[in-house]
C-alpha positions as semicolon CSV with decimal commas, in nm:
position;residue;x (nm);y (nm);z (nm)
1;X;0,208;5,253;5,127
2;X;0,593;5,273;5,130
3;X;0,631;4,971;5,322
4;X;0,508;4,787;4,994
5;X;0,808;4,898;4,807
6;X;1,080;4,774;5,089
7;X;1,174;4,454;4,906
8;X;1,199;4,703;4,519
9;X;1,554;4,713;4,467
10;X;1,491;5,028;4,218
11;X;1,318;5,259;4,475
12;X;1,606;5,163;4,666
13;X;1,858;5,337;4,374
14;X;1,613;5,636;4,391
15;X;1,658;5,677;4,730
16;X;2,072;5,656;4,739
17;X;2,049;5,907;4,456
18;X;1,815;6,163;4,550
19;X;2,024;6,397;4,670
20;X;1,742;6,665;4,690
21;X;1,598;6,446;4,918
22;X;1,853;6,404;5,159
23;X;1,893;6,772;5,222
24;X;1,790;6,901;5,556
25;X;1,452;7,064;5,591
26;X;1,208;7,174;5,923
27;X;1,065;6,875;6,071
28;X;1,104;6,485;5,995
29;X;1,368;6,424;5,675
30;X;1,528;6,157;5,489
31;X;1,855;6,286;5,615
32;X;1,727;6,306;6,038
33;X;1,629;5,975;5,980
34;X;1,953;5,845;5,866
35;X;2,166;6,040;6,095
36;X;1,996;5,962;6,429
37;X;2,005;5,545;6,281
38;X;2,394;5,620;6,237
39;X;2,354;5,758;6,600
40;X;2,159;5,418;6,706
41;X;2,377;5,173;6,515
42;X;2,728;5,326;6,666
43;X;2,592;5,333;7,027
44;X;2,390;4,942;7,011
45;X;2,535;4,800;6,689
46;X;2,286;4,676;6,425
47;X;2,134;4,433;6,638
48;X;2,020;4,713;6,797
49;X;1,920;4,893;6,500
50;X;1,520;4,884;6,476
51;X;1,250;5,182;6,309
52;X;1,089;5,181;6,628
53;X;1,431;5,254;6,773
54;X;1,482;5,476;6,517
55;X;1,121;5,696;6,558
56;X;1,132;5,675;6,976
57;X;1,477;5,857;6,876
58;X;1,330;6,129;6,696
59;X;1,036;6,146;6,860
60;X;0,824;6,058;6,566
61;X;0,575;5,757;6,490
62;X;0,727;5,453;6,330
63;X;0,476;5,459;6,059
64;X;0,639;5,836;6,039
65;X;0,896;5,723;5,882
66;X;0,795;5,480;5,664
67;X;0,667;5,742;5,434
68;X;1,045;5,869;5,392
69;X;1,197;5,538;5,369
70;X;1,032;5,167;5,330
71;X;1,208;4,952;5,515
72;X;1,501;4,866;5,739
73;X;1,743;4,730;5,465
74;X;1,663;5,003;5,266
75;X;1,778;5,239;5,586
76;X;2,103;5,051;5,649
77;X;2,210;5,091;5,289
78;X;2,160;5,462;5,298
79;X;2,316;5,508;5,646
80;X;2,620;5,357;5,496
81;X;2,636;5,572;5,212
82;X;2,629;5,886;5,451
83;X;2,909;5,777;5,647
84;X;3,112;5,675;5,357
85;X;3,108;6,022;5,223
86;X;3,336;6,091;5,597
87;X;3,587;6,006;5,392
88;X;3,765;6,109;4,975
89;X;3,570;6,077;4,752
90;X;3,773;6,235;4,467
91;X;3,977;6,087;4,159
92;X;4,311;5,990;4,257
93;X;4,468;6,315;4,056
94;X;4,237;6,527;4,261
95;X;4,219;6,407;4,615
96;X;4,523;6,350;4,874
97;X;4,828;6,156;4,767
98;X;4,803;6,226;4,388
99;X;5,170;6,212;4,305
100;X;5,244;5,952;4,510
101;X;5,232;5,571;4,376
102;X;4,936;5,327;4,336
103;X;5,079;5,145;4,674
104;X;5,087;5,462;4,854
105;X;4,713;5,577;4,789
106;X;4,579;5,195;4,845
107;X;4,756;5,184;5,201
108;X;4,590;5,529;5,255
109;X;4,265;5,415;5,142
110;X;4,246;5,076;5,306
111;X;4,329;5,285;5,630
112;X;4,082;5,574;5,578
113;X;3,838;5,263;5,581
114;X;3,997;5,101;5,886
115;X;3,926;5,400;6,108
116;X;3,598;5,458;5,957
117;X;3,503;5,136;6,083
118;X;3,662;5,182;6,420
119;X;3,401;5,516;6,439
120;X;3,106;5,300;6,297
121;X;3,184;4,982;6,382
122;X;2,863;4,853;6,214
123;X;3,009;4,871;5,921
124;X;3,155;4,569;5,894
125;X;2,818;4,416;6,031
126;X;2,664;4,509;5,729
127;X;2,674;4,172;5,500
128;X;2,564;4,054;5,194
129;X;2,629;4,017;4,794
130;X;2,319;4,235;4,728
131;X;2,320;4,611;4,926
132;X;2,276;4,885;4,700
133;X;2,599;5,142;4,631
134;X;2,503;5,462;4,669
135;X;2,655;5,841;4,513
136;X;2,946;5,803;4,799
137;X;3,016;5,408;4,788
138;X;3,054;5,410;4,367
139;X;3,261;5,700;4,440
140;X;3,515;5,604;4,699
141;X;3,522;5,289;4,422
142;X;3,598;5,431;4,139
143;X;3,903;5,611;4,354
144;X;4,019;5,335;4,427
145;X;4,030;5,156;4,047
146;X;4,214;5,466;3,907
147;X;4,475;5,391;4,163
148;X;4,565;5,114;3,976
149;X;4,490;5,164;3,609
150;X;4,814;5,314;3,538
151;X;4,989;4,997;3,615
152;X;5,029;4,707;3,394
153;X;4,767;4,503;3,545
154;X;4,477;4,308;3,372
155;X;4,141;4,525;3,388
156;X;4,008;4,201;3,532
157;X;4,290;4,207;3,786
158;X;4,255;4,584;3,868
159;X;3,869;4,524;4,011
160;X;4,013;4,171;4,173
161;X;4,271;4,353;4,382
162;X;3,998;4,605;4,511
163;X;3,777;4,400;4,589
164;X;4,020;4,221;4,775
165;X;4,142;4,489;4,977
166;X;3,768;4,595;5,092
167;X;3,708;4,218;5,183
168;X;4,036;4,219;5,374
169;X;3,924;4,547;5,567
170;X;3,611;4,415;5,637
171;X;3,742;4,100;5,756
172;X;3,894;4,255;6,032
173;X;3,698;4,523;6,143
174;X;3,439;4,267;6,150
175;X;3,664;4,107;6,412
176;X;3,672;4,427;6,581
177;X;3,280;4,447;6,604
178;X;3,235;4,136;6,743
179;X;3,431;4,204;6,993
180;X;3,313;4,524;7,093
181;X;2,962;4,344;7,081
182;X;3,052;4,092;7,301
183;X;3,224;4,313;7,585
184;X;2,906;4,591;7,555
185;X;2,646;4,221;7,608
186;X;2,874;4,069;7,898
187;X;3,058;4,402;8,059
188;X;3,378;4,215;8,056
189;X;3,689;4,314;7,866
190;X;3,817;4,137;7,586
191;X;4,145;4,108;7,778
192;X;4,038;4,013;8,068
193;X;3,797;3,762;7,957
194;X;4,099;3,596;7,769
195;X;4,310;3,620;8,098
196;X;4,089;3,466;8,306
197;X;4,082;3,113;8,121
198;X;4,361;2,939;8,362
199;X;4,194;2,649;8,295
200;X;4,233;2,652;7,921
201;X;4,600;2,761;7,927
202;X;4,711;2,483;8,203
203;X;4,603;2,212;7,944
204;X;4,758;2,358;7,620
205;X;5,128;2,263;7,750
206;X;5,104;1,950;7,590
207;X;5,133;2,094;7,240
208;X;5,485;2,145;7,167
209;X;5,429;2,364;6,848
210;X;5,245;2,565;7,032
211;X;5,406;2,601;7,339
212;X;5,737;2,681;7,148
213;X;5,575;2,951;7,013
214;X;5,437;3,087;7,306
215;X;5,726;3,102;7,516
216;X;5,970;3,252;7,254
217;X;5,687;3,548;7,197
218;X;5,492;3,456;6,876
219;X;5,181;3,617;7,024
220;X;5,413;3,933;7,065
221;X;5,248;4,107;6,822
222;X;5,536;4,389;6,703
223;X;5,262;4,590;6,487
224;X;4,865;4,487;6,513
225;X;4,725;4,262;6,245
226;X;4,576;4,557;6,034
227;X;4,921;4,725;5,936
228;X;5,071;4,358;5,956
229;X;4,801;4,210;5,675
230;X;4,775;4,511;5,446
231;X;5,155;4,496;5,388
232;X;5,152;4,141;5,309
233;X;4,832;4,191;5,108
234;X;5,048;4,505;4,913
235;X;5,379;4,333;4,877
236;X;5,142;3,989;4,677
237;X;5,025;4,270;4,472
238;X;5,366;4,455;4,404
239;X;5,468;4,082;4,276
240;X;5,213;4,081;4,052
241;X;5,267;4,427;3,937
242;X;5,588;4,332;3,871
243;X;5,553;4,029;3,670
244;X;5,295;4,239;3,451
245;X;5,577;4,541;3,398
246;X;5,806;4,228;3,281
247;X;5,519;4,062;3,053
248;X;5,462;4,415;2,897
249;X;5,831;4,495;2,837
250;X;5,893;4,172;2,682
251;X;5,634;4,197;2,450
252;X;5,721;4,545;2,326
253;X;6,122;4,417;2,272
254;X;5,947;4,139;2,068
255;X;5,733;4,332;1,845
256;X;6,000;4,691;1,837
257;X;6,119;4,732;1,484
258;X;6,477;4,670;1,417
259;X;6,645;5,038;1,454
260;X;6,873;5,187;1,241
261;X;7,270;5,083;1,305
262;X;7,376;5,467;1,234
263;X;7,142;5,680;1,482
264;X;6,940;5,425;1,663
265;X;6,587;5,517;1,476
266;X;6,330;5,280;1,455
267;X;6,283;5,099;1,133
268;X;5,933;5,156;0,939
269;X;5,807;4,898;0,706
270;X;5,987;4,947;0,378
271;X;5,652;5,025;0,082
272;X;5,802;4,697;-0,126
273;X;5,730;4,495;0,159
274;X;6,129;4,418;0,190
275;X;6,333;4,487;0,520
276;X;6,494;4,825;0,512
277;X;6,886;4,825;0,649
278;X;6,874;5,201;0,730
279;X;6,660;5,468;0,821
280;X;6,723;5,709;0,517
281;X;6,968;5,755;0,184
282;X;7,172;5,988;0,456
283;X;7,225;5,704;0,703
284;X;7,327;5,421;0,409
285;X;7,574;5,689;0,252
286;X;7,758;5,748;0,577
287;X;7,789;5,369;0,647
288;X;7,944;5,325;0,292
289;X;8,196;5,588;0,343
290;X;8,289;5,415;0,700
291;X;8,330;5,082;0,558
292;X;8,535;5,275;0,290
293;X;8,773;5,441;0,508
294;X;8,811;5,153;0,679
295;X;8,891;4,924;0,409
């Protein structure tokens, strides 16, 4: 039965991969399974994501769909391959942006992914070391590394900053879920939830940090946390990109050959082994005649 294979990791990679597969087709697919979960998950959250759920949707038998895919993980990871491919997927000299900088294309990355999430807010639900990348995910990855691998960072350093910038996005749309999930279980806005807690504010007076702050308008937000923490996440990585551009140019002035002192060209070895004073029997005879003249 398929439900056997739900905890196999490799018939998970077949299924991200078979494109064939996902295709349309009359009657109960791969694909209408995944789209009407994406429909389940963006109306109820993955809490309220379930194969029953899923089948009642379609009008199908749970054990209907097991036969297309084994299990509920297994689901999840292909629903967020689909909606990853909502957004480019191309190499950075092919899609949008591609003569613009490395910052440019990672700020319009980061917030393709941002309002992504805000249109599948489950996204962010979706946790874990070990969910399976599928045709879209490497994809939208690899777009993302070439953004970088023209600058002078480390290789190692290139995949850090990624994968810091996903974690960061995640990070707060997973704020952004929760509370969505928490005004669709109590009906009360996240606003006016935090507005009604008079008896919470009335005792915070007696923390003079924090009262400071409050009254001169430090929760004044003048631009909302995502745009505020991707620019401070982009200028620590401009730093950096900058200290490699200065490590690289100070290598190359250490190891450039001396140049010629008559036209400025680069000095090769010399066959003997000994250091050559000009660049050819040209450059040394015009540098006798000067010191000639001006004897």
């Amino acid at each position: 039965m398929a439900q056997g294979r739900a905890g196999d990791p490799d018939h998970g990679v077949e299924l991200l991969w078979r494109e064939a597969e996902r295709e349309p087709r009359p009657g109960l697919s791969l694909r209408r399974i995944v789209r009407a979960a994406i429909e389940l998950a963006d109306a109820e959250g993955l809490e309220g994501l379930s194969m029953r759920k899923v089948a009642d949707r379609l009008g199908f038998t749970t054990m209907s769909l097991y036969r297309h895919v084994p299990g509920r993980d297994q689901l999840v990871d292909l629903m967020r391959d689909e909606v990853l491919g909502e957004v480019l997927t191309g190499a950075p000299e092919e899609g949008p942006g591609a003569e613009a900088g490395w910052r440019e294309r990672l700020a319009e990355v980061a917030r393709q992914g941002w309002e992504l999430r805000g249109r599948h807010p489950w996204l962010a639900e979706v946790r874990g070391s070990r969910h399976l990348p599928g045709p879209n995910a490497v994809a939208r990855y690899d777009y993302m590394l070439g953004a970088l691998t023209g600058t002078a960072l480390r290789p190692s350093e290139v995949i850090a900053v990624i994968d810091l910038l996903g974690r960061f996005v995640d990070a707060e749309a997973l704020l952004l879920a929760e509370t969505r999930r928490e005004e669709r279980r109590s009906g009360v806005s996240e606003q006016d939830w935090w507005g009604a807690r008079d008896s919470l504010y009335e005792r915070l007076d007696r923390y003079p940090t924090l009262t400071r702050l409050w009254e001169t308008g430090g929760w004044d937000h003048p631009e909302d946390s995502f745009t505020f923490g991707l620019r401070r996440l982009l200028d620590g990585v401009e730093v950096l990109v900058r200290e490699r551009e200065r490590e690289r140019d100070e290598s190359r002035d250490e190891t450039s050959p001396e140049s010629c002192p008559e036209c400025g060209t680069p000095l090769d070895a010399a066959p003997s082994g000994r250091p050559r004073v000009y660049c050819s029997r040209a450059c040394r005879q015009r540098a006798y005649r000067r010191r000639r003249a001006d004897a």
